[in-house]
XYZ file of C-alpha atoms in Angstrom:
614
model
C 38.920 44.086 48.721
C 38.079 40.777 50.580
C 41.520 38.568 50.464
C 39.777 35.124 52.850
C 40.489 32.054 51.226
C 37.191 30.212 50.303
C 36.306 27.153 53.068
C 37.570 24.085 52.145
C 35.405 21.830 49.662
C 33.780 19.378 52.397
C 34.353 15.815 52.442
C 31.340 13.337 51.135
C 28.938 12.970 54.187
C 30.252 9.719 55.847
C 28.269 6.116 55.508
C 27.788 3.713 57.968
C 30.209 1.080 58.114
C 30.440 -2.418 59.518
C 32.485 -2.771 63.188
C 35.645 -4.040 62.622
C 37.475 -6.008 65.419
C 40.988 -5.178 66.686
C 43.352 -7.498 65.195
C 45.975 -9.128 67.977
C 48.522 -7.530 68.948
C 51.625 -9.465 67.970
C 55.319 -8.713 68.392
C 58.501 -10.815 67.804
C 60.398 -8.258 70.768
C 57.481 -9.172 73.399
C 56.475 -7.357 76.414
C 57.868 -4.629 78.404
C 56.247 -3.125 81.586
C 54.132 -6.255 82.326
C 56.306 -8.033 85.141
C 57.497 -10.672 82.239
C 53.549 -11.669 81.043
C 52.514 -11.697 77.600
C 49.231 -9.926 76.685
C 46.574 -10.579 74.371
C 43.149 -8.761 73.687
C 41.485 -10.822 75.651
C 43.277 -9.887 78.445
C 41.686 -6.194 77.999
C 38.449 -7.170 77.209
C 36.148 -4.316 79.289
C 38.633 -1.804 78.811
C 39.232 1.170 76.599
C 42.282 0.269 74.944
C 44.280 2.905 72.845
C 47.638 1.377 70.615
C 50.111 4.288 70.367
C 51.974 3.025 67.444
C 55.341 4.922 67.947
C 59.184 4.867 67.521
C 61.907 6.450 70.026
C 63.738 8.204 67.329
C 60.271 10.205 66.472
C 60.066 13.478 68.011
C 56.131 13.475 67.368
C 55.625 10.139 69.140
C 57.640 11.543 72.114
C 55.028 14.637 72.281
C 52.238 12.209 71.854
C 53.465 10.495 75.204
C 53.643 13.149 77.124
C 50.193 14.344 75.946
C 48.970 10.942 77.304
C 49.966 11.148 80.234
C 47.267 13.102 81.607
C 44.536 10.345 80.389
C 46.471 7.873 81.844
C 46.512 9.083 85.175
C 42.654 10.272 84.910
C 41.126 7.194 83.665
C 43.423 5.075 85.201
C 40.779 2.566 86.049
C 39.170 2.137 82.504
C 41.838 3.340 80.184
C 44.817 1.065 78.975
C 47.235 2.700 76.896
C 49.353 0.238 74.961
C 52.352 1.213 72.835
C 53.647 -0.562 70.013
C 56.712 -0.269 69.149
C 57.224 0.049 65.797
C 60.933 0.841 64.197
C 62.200 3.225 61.661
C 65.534 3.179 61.981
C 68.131 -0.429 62.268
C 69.215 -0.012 66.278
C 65.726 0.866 66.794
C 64.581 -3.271 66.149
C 67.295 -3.887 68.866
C 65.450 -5.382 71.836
C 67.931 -3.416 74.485
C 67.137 -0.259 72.622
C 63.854 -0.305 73.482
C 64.309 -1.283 76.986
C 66.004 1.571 77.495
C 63.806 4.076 75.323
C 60.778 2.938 77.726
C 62.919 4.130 80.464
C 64.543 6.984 78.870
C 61.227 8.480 78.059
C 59.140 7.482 81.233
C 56.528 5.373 79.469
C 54.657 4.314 82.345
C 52.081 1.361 80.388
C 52.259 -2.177 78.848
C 54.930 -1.529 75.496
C 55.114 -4.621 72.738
C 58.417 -4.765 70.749
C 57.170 -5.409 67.237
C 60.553 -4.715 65.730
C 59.395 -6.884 62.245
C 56.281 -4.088 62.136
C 53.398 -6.974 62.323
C 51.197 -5.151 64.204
C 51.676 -2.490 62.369
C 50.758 -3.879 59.057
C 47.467 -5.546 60.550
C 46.357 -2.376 61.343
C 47.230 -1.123 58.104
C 48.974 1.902 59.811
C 51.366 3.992 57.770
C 52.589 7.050 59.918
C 54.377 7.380 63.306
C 52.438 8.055 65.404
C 49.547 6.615 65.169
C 46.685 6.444 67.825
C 43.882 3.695 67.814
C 41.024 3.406 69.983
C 39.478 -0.059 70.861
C 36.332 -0.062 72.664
C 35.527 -2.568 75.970
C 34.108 -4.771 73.483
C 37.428 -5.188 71.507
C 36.322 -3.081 68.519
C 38.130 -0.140 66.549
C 36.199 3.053 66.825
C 38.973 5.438 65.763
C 41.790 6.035 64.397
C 44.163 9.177 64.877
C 47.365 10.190 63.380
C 50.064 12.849 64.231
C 49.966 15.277 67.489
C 47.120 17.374 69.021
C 44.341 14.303 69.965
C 44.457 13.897 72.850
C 41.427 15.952 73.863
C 39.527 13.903 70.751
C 40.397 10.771 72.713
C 39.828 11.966 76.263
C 35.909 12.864 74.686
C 35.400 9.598 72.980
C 36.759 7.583 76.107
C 34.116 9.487 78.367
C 31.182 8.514 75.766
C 32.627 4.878 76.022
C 32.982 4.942 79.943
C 29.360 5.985 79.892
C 27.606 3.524 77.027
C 29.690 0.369 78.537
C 28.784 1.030 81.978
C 24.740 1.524 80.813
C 25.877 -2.264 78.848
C 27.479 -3.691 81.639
C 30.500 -4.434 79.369
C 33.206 -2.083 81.076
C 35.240 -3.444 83.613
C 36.796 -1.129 86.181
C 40.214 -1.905 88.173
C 43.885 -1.783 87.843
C 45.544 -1.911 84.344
C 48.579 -4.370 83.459
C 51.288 -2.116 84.005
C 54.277 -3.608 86.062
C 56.567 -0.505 87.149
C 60.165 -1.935 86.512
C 62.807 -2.133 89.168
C 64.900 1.444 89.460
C 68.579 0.941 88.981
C 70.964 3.557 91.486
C 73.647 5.275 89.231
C 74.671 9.432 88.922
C 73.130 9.434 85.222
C 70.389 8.030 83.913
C 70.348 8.786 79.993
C 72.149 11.520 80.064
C 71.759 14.217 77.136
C 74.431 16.806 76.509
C 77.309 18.061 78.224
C 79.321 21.618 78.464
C 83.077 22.151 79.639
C 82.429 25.089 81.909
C 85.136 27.525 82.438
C 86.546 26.158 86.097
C 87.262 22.912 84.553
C 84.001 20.880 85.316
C 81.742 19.472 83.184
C 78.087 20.214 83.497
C 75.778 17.649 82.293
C 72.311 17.205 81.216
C 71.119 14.413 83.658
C 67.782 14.252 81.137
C 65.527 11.210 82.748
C 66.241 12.019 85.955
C 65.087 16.123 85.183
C 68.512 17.620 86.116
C 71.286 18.916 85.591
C 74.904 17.979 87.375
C 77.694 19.483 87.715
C 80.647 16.910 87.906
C 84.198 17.088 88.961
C 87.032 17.370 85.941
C 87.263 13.859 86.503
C 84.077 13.393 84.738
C 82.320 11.229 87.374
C 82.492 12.727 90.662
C 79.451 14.670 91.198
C 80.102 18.232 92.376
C 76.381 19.259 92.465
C 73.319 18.678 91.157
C 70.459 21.226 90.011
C 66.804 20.762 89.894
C 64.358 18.973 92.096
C 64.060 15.771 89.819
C 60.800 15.787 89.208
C 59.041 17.035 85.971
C 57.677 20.486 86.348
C 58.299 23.992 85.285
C 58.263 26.315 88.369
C 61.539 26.938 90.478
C 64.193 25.288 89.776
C 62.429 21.724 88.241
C 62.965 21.161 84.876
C 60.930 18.193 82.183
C 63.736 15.907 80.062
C 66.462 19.046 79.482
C 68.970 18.560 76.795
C 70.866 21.368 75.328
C 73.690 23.501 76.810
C 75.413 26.871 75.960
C 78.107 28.642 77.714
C 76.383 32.804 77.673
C 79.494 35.328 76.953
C 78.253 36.564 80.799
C 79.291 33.195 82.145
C 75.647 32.351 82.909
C 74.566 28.768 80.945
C 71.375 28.721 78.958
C 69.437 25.187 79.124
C 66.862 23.506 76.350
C 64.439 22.233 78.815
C 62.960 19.991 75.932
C 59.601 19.056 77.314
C 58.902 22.107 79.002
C 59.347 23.843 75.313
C 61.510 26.271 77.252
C 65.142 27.819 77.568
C 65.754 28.236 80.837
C 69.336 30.115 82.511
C 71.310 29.027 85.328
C 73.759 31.228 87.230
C 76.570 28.906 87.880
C 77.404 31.117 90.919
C 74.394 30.801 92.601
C 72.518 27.619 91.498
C 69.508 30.529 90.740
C 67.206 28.825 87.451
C 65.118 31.709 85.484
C 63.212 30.865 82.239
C 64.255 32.993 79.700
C 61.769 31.837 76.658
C 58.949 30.184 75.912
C 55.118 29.857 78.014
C 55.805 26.076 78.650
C 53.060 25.315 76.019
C 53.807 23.496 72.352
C 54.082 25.405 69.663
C 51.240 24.626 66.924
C 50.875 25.974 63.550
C 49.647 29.927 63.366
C 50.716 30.322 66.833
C 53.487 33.136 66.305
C 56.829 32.648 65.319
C 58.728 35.772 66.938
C 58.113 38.675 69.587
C 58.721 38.492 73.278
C 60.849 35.402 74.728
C 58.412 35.068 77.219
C 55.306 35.463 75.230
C 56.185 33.102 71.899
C 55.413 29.011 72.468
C 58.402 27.098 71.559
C 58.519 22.719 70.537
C 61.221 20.862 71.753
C 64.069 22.691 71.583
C 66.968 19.438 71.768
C 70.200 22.225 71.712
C 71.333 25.537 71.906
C 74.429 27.048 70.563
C 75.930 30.968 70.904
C 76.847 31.996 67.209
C 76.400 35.436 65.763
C 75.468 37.242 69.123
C 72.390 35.179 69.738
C 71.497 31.745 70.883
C 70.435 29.227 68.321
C 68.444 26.867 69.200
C 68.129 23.506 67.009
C 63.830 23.174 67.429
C 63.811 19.541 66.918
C 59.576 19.914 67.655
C 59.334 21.756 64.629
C 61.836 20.908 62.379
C 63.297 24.776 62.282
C 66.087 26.544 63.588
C 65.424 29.794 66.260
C 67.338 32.286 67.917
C 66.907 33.980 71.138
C 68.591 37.261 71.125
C 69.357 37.898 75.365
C 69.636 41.956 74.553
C 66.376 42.382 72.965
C 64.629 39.172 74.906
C 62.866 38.406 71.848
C 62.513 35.301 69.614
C 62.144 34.231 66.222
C 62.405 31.789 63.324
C 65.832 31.722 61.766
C 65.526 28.625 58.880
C 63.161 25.912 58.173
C 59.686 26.226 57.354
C 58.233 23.098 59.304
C 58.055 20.795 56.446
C 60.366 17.371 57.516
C 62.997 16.766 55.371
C 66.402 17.783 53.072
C 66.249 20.568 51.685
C 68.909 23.227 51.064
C 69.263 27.115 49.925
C 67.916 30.198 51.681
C 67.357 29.807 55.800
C 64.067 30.483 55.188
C 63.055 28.276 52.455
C 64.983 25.105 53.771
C 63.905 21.940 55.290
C 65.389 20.035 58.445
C 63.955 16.663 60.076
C 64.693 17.122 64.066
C 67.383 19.381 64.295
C 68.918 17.950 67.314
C 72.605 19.193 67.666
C 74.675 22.190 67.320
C 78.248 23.497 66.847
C 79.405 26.976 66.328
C 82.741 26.905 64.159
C 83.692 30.560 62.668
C 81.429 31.163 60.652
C 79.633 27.876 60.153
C 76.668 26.642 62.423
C 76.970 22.677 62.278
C 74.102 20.488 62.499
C 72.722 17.026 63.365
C 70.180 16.725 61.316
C 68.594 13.615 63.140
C 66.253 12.476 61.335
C 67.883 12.901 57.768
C 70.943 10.784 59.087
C 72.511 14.344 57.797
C 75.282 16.636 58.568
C 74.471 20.295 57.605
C 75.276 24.120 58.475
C 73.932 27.298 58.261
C 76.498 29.981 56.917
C 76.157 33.700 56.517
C 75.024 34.959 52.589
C 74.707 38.803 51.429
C 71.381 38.757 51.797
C 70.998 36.939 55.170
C 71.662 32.473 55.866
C 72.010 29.544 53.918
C 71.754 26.079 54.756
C 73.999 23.787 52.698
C 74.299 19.820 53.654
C 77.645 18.498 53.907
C 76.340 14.537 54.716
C 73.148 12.719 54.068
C 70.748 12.551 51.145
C 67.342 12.556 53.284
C 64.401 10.668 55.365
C 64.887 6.978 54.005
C 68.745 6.802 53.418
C 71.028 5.903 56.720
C 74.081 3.828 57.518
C 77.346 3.532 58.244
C 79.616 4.377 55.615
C 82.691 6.120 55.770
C 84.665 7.968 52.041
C 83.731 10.767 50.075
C 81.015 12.430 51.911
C 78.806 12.416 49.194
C 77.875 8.958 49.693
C 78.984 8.341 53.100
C 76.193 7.454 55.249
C 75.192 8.051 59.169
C 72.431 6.639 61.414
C 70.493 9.274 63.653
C 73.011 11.679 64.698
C 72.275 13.555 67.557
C 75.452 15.548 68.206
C 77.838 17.769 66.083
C 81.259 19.378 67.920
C 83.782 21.301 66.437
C 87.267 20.381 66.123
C 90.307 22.199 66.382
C 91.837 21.480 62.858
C 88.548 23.042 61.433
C 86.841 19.445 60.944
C 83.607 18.182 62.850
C 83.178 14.971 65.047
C 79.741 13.865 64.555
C 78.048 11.520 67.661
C 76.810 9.256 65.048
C 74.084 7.681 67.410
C 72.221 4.698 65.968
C 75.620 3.318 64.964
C 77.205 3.678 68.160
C 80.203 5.636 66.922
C 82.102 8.930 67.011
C 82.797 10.214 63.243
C 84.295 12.893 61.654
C 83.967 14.636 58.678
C 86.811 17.129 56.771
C 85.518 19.957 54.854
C 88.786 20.105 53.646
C 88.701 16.945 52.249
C 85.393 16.590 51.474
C 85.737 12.699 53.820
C 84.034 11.074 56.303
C 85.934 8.422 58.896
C 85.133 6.750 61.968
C 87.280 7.799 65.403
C 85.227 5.705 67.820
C 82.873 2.714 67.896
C 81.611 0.692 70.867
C 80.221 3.901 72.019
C 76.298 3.155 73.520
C 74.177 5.929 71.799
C 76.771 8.735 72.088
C 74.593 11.988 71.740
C 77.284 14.731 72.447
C 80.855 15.474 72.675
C 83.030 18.330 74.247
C 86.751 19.171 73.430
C 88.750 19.168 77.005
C 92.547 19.835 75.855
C 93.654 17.040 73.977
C 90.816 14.497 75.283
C 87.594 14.073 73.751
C 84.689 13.453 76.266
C 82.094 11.521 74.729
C 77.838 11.526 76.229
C 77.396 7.796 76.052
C 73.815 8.239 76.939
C 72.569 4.295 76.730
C 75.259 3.262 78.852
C 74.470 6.595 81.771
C 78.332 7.866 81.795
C 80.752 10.271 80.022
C 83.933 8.377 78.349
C 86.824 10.059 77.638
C 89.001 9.320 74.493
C 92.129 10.854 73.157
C 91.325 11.858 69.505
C 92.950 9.525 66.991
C 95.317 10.601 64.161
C 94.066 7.792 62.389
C 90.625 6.664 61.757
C 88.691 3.253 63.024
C 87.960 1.073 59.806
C 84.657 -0.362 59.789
C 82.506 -2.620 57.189
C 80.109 -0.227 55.318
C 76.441 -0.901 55.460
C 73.649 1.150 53.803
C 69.881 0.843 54.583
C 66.508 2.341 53.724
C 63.436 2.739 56.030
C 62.094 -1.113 56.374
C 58.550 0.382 55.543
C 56.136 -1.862 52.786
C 55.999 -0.064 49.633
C 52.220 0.652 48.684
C 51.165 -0.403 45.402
C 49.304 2.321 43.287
C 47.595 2.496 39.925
C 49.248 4.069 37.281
C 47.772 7.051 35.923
C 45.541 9.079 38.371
C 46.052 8.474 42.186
C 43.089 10.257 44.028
C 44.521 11.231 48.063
C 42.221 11.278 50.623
C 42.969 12.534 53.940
C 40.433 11.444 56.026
C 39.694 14.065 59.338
C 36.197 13.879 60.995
C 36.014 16.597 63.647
C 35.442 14.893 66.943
C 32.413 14.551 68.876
C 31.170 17.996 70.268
C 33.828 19.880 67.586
C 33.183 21.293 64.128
C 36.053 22.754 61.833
C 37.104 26.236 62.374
C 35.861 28.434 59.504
C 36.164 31.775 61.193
C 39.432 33.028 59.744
C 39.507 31.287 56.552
C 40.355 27.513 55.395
C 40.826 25.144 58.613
C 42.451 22.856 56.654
C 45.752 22.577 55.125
C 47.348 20.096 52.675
C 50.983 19.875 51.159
C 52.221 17.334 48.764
C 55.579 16.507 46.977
C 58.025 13.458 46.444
C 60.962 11.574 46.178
C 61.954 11.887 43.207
C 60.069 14.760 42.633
C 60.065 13.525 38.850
C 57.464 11.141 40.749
C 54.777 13.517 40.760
C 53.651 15.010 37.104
C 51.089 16.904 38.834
C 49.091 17.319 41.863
C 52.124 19.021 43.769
C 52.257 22.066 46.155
C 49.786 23.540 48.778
C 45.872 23.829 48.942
C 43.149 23.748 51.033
C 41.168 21.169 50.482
C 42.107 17.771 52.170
C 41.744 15.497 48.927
C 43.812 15.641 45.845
C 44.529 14.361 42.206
C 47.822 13.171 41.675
C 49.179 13.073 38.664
C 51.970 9.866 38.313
C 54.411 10.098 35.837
C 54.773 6.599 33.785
C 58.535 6.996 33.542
C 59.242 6.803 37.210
C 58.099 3.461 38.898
C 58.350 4.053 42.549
C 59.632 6.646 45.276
C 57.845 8.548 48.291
C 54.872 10.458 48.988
C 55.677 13.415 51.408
C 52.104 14.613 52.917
C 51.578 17.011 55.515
C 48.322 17.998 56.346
C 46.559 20.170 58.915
C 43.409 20.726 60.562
C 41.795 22.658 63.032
C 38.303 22.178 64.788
C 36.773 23.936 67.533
C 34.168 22.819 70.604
C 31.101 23.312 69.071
C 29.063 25.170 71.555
C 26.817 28.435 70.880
C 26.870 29.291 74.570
C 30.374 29.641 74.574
C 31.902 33.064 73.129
C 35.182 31.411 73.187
C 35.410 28.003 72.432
C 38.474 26.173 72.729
C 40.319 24.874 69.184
C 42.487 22.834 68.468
C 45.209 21.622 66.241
C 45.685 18.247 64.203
C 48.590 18.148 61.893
C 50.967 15.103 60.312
C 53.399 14.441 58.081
C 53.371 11.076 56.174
C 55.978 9.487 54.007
C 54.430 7.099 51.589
C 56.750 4.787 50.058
C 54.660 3.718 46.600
C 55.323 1.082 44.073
C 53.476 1.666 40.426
C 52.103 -1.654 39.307
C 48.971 -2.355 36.727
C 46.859 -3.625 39.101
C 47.659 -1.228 42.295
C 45.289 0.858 43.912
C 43.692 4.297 42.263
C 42.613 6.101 46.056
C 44.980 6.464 49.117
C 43.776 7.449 52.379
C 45.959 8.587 54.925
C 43.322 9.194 58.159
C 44.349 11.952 60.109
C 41.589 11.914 62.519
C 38.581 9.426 62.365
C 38.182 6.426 60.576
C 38.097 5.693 56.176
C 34.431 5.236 55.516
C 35.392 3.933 52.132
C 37.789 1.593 53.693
């Protein structure tokens, strides 16, 4: 019996379309990493310009830098990467917030603050990230969105170096980019922080690639551990976040760009990886089997619960565990679809899982991108995930009551509390809340904290990660909670107008030059589709194959979201080559749609390419 899938139905053969020049690139937040000049197109005429449309809340756009950086530094004298930023979130329009995510995250080019999303709309661009490609001339010539291009890019910027230079129309030489000044403190956006059993706190020095060890105090430095530059071997570690006291006393380390955990023996200063290759995890790569064999994606924190290390895999929008007796891996909830969804571990849904509190027999969450609060609790027949605060992707704020419509803003920090409540580093708002299962109520302890990301109990005291503002800050926990002024708010995203009726999506993927899609084992393509509401969608839901669907609207519900996520995987196309290398394209879109009589019938989402019908 033959059980392969049937290849995908192909796309229509694409037709030739007229060159379309770059719009400007316009910003109300202006320029970062330019020495204080404003830039304009014309400024890069001659160069190969790719806009990395991105926002610092968006674990995807933080792999997509990092899988710049090697063009950067290669084609340093022809290739300008520019980054637009473009918010989700309400802090995320702040000015200073940028500033600081541009340093937090070592973006080394030319950044415009478009925190009103002009740019954005001119390029008609509806997913974070997105990559586009301008040629010397000032053209588009591509368009990518999601992880995994780089390689796509790196190939079209070599056939652009080479038909420019036969033109005479590239120009070679140094790029815009102004390094800014450093500034001299003991942290520099720090991530996490762990109470370790002699009294001193050990922190996760994360843009500086360290860890340090600091008196009880909480700012004299004891010690510090790692070389402080990115890298993997020894003792060097890439943007680590997460920390977890082992029941041997050693302490077991998310090294977040590394896609590693990593151990340190507090006795000896000694740093041994424990889990993961150092490579990204990409769909059909395997999800358990040896630590040491199994890729993992940005794991942002680790917690000991149930006699194995959980680790919140922000990459991938799933929780893990690393069991130290067995040295294995494997997937413990989530299914790598972004978003809210409770019920069985393995059939749930998380959006950057990016904190983590053991409590009995709860696992607490910070669901980061959901604005939520959730936890994983043992079932008879294995875990659950249940959400306690937070109703999904579009929904944040900061609203304290009943939890179930209380509202947070990009949490990135859960800790347990002794009277069997949570404190929640509410991050986006700036505050420290809490939330009483007992009660069912959410209340503010703390504001006028600057991006607080974690929070450890020491006696009485609360110790607050303020990471914007590069310190610890100790509070004494309030018996009574902060009052604040409620505000709600929904993604600041353009609704697209549709048709009612039929809505045909496209996703639009064109293998890239010298690549074909990989048929070998099946479909290479992948495409998922629901909504918000789901009464939005009469039909047209669930998984296929094919990278084009019929959607079925249903006339009683008038707007909502989209939720796409699509995959694809192509291969160099070479018959000399027994093994060719493949790889991986994937994104998730959310589509906010608005049913009107004279929206459109088609929507293209272009994954890799450009929309020939466009």
């Amino acid at each position: 019996m033959n059980d392969a899938a049937p290849a995908p139905t192909p796309a229509p053969a694409p037709r030739k379309r007229a060159r379309v020049r770059a719009p400007e690139l316009i910003g109300k937040g202006g320029w970062l990493n330019t020495g204080g000049k404003d830039l304009s197109l014309a400024d890069l005429r001659g160069k190969c310009v790719v806009v990395d449309f991105w926002t610092f809340c968006c674990i995807n756009c933080l792999h997509v830098l990092d899988e710049l950086r090697e063009l950067e530094e290669k084609h340093r004298d022809t290739v300008v990467i520019i980054g637009v930023h473009s918010p989700k979130f309400v802090h995320e329009a702040d000015h200073a917030a940028v500033v600081d995510a541009v340093e937090r995250y070592e973006v080394h080019h030319p950044v415009l603050d478009d925190p009103e999303l002009a740019t954005w709309k001119q390029y008609a661009v509806r997913a974070w990230p997105t990559l586009v490609v301008i040629d010397p001339e000032g053209y588009v010539v591509a368009q990518h969105a999601g992880e995994g291009h780089a390689h796509a890019i790196a190939k079209l910027v070599e056939e652009l170096e080479a038909e420019h230079g036969a033109k005479g129309t590239l120009r070679r030489g140094d790029g815009p980019y102004v390094a800014p000044e450093p500034v001299a403190s003991d942290l520099r956006f720090p991530g996490k922080a762990l109470l370790l059993p002699s009294g001193n706190l050990l922190v996760s020095d994360s843009t500086r690639h360290q860890l340090v060890e600091l008196a009880a105090d909480g700012e004299s430095v004891v010690r510090r551990i790692g070389s402080g530059e990115r890298g993997f071997a020894g003792d060097s570690f890439s943007e680590p976040q997460g920390l977890a006291l082992l029941p041997d006393g050693r302490v077991v380390v998310a090294d977040t760009v590394n896609h590693a955990l990593r151990v340190l023996d507090l006795e000896t200063g000694a740093v041994e990886t424990v889990a993961g290759t150092g490579r990204q995890w990409w769909q059909g790569s395997p999800t358990s089997g040896p630590a040491l064999e199994v890729d993992l994606s940005s794991p942002w924190d680790v917690a000991w619960w149930q006699g194995k290390v959980w680790i919140a895999m922000a990459g991938v929008h799933q929780l893990w565990t690393w069991d130290p007796a067995q040295g294995t891996v494997e997937v413990a909830a989530g299914t790598t679809n972004e978003g809210l969804h409770d019920g069985p571990a393995a059939e749930a849904w998380f959006a950057q899982p990016s904190g983590l509190a053991a409590a009995g027999d709860r696992l607490w969450i910070a669901d980061s991108e959901t604005s939520a609060l959730r936890y994983v609790h043992p079932t008879d027949t294995g875990y659950a995930v249940t959400s306690a605060v937070g109703t999904g992707l579009f929904d944040f704020g900061h609203r304290d009551g009943d939890a179930a419509q209380a509202l947070l803003q990009h949490p990135l920090g859960v800790t347990a509390l002794p009277d069997g409540s949570v404190a929640v580093c509410d991050t986006y708002n700036h505050a420290l809340r809490r939330y009483d299962p007992a009660t069912g109520q959410v209340s503010t302890l703390a504001t006028d904290l600057r991006e607080p990301s974690d929070a450890v109990l020491v006696g009485e005291d609360i110790v607050v990660v303020e990471s914007a503002r590069h310190r610890l800050t100790r509070l004494r926990l309030p018996e009574e909670a902060v009052r604040v002024d409620a505000v709600a708010h929904r993604t600041q995203r353009a609704a697209t107008e549709v048709a009612p009726g039929t809505l045909r999506l496209d996703v639009v993927f064109r293998a890239p030059s010298g690549q074909k899609l990989d048929t070998r084992y099946g479909p290479s393509t992948r495409l998922l589709v629901s909504s918000t509401p789901p009464e939005l969608l009469a039909g047209g839901e669930g998984a296929g194959s094919d990278l084009f669907r019929e959607l079925a609207l249903n006339p009683d519900v008038t707007e909502g979201v989209l939720h796409v996520s699509a995959m694809a995987a192509s291969c160099d196309d070479d018959p000399a080559n027994e093994y060719p290398a493949c790889h991986v394209h994937q994104q998730d879109w959310g589509v906010p749609v608005r049913v009107t009589a004279d929206g459109a019938s088609r929507l293209p989402l272009v994954l890799a390419g450009m929309d020939d019908e466009g």
